mmCIF file with all atom_site columns, C-alpha atoms in Angstrom:
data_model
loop_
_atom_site.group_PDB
_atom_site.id
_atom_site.type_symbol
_atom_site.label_atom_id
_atom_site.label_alt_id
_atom_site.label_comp_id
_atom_site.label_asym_id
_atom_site.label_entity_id
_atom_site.label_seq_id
_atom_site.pdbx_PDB_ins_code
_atom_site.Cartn_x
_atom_site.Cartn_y
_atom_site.Cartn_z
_atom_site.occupancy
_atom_site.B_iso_or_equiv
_atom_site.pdbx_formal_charge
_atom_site.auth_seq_id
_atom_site.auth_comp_id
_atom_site.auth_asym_id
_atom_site.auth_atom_id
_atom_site.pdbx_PDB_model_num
ATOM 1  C CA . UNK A 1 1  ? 13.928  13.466  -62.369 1.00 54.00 ? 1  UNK A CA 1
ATOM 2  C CA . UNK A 1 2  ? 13.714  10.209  -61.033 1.00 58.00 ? 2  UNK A CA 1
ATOM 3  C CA . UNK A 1 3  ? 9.974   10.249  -58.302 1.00 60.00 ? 3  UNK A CA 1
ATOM 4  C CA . UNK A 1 4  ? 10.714  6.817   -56.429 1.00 61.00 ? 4  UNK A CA 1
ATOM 5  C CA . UNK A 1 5  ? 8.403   6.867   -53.420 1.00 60.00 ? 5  UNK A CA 1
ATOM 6  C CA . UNK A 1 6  ? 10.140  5.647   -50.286 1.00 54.00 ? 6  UNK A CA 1
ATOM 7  C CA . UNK A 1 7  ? 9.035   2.457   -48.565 1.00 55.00 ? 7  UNK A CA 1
ATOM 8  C CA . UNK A 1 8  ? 6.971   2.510   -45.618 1.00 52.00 ? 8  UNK A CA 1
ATOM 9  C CA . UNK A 1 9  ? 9.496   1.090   -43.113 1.00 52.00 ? 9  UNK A CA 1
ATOM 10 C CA . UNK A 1 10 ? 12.458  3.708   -44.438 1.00 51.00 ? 10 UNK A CA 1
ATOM 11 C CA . UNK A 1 11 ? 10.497  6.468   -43.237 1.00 53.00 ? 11 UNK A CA 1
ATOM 12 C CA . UNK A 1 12 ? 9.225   5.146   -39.466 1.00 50.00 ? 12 UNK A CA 1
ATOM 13 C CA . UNK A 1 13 ? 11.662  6.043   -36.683 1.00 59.00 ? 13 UNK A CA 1
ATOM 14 C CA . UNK A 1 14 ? 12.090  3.663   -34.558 1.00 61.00 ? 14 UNK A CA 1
ATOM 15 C CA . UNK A 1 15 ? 8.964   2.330   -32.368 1.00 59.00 ? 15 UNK A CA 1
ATOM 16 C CA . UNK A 1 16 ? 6.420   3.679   -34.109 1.00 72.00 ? 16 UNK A CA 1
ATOM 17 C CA . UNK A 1 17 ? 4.771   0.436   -35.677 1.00 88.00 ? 17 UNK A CA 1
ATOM 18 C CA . UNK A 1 18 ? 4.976   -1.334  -32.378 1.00 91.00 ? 18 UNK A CA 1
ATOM 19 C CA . UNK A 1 19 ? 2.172   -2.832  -30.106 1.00 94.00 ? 19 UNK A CA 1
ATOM 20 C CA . UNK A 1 20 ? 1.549   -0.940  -27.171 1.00 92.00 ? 20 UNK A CA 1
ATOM 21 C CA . UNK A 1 21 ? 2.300   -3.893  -25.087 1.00 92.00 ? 21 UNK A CA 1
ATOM 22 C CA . UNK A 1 22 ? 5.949   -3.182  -26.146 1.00 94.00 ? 22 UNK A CA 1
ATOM 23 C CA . UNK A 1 23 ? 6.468   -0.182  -25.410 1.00 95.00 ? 23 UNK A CA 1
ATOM 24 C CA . UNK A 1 24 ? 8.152   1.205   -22.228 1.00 95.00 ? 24 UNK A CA 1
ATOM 25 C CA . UNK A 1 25 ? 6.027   3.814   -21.005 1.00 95.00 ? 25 UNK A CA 1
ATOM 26 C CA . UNK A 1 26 ? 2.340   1.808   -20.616 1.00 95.00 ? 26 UNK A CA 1
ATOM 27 C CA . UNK A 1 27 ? 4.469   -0.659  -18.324 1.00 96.00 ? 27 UNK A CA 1
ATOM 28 C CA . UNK A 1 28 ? 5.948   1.955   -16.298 1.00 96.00 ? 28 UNK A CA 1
ATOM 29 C CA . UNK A 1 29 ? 3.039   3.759   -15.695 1.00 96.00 ? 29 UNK A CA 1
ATOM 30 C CA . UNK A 1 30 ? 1.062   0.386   -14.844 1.00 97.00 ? 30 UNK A CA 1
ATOM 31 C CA . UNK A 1 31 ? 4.281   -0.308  -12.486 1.00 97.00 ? 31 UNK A CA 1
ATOM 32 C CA . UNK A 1 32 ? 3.246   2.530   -10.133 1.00 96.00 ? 32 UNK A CA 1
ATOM 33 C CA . UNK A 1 33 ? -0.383  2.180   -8.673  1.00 97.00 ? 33 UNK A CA 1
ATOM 34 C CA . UNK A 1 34 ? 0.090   -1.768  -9.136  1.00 98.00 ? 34 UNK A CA 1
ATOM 35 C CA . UNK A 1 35 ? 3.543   -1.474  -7.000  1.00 98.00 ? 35 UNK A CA 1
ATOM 36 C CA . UNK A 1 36 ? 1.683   0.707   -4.256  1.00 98.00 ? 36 UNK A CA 1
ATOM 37 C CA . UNK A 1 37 ? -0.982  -2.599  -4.103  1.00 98.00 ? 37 UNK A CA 1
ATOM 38 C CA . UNK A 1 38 ? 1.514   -4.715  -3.627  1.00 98.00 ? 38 UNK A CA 1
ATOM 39 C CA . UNK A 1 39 ? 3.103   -2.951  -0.696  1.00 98.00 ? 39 UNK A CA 1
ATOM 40 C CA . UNK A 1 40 ? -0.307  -2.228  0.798   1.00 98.00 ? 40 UNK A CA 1
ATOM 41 C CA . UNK A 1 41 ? -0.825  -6.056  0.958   1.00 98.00 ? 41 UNK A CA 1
ATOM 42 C CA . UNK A 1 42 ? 2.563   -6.472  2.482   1.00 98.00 ? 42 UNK A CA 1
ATOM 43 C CA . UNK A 1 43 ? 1.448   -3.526  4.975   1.00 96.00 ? 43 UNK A CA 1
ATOM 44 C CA . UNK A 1 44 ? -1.457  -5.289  5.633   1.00 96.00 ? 44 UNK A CA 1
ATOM 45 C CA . UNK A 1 45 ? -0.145  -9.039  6.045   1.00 96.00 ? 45 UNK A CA 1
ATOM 46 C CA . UNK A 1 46 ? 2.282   -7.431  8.270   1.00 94.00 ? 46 UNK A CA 1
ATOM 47 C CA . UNK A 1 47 ? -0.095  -5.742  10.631  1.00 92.00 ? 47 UNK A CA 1
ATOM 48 C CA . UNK A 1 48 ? -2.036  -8.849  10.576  1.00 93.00 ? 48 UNK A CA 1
ATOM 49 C CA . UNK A 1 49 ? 0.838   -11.427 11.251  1.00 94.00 ? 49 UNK A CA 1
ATOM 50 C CA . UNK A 1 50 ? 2.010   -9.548  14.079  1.00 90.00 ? 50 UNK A CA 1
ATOM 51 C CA . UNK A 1 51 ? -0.205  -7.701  16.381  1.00 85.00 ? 51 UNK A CA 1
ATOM 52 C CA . UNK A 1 52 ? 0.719   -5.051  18.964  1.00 82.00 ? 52 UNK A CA 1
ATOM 53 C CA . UNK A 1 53 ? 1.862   -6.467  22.328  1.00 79.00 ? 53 UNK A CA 1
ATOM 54 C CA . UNK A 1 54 ? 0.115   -5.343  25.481  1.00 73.00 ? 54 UNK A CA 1
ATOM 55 C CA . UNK A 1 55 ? 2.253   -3.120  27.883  1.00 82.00 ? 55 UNK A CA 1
ATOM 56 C CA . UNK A 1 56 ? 0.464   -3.962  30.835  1.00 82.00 ? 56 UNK A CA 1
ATOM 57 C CA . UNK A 1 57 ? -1.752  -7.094  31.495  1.00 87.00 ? 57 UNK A CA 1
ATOM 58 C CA . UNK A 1 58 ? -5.509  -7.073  32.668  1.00 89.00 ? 58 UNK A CA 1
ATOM 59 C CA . UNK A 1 59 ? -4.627  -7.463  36.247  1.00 91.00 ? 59 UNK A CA 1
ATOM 60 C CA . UNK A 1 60 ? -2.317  -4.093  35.986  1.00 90.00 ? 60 UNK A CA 1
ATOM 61 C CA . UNK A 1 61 ? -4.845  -2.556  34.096  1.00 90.00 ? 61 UNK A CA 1
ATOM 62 C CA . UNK A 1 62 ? -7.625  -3.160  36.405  1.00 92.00 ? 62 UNK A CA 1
ATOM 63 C CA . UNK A 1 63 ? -5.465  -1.966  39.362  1.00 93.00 ? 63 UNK A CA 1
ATOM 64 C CA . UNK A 1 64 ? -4.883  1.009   37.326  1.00 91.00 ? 64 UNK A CA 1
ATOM 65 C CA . UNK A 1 65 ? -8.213  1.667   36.413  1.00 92.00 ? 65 UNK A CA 1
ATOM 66 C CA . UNK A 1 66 ? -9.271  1.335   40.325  1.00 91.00 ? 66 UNK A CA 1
ATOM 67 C CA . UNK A 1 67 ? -6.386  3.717   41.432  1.00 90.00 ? 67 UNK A CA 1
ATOM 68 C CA . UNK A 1 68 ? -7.681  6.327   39.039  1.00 90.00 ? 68 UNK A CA 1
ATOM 69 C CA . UNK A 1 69 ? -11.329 6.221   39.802  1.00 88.00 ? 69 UNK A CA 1
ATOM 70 C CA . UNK A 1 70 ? -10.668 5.973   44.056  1.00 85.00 ? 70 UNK A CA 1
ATOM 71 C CA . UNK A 1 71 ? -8.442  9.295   43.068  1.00 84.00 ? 71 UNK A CA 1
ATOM 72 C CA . UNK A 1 72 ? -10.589 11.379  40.948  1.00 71.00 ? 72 UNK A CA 1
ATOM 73 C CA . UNK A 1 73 ? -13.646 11.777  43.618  1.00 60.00 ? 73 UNK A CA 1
ATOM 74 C CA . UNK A 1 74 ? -10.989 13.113  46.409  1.00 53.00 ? 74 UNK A CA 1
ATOM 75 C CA . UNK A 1 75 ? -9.412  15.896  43.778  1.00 54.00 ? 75 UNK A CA 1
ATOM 76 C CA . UNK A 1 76 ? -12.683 17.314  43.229  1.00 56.00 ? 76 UNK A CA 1
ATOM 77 C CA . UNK A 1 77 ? -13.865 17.373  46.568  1.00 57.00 ? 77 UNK A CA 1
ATOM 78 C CA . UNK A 1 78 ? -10.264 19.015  47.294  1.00 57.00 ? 78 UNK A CA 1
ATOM 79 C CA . UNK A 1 79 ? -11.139 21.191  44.521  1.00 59.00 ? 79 UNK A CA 1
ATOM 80 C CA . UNK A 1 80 ? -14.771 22.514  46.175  1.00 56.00 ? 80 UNK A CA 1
ATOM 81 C CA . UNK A 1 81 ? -13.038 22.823  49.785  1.00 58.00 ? 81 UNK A CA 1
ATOM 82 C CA . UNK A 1 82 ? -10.337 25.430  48.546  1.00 61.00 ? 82 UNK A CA 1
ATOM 83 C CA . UNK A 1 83 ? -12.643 27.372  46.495  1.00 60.00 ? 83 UNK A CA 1
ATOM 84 C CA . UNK A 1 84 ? -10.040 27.442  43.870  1.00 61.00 ? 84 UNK A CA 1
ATOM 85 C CA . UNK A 1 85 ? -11.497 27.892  40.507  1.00 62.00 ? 85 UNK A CA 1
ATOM 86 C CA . UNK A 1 86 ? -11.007 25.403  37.971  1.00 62.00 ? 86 UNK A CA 1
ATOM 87 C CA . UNK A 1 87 ? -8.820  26.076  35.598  1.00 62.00 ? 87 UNK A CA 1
ATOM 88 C CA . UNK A 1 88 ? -10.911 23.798  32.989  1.00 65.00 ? 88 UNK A CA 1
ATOM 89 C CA . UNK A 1 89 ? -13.913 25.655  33.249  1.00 59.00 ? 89 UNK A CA 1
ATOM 90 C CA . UNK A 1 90 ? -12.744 28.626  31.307  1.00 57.00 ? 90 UNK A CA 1
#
């Protein structure tokens, strides 16, 4: 009966003796949060780099603005004259 011990590298499968830093799995799972930084930054340097355009300019928006407050007086006063009840006030 013949007792040879067998050497330490016949009996490892393969990656077990390996630094961490070469394995597969730590990158990959480092790869995910530090991918979804990256894109945020992109996001962000995006958003930043080109701003919304106005629809209307300041001039439209101030005739706007004066349009809406001349008409909101006369619809409640139209409002008190019918004796209507509002429909809000519920």
């Amino acid at each position: 009966m013949s007792l040879e011990r067998p050497t330490q590298n016949s009996t490892l499968t393969g990656g077990q003796n390996v630094p961490w830093f070469r394995q597969f799995w730590p990158w990959f799972i480092i790869a995910l949060p530090a991918s979804a930084v990256i894109a945020s930054f992109i996001s962000l340097w995006l958003a930043v780099s080109n701003p919304d355009q106005l629809i209307v300019t300041e001039d439209e928006y101030r005739q706007i603005r004066s349009d809406l407050k001349a008409q909101t007086p006369a619809q409640d006063n139209d409002k008190a004259e019918t004796g209507a009840p509002d429909p809000e006030s519920n």
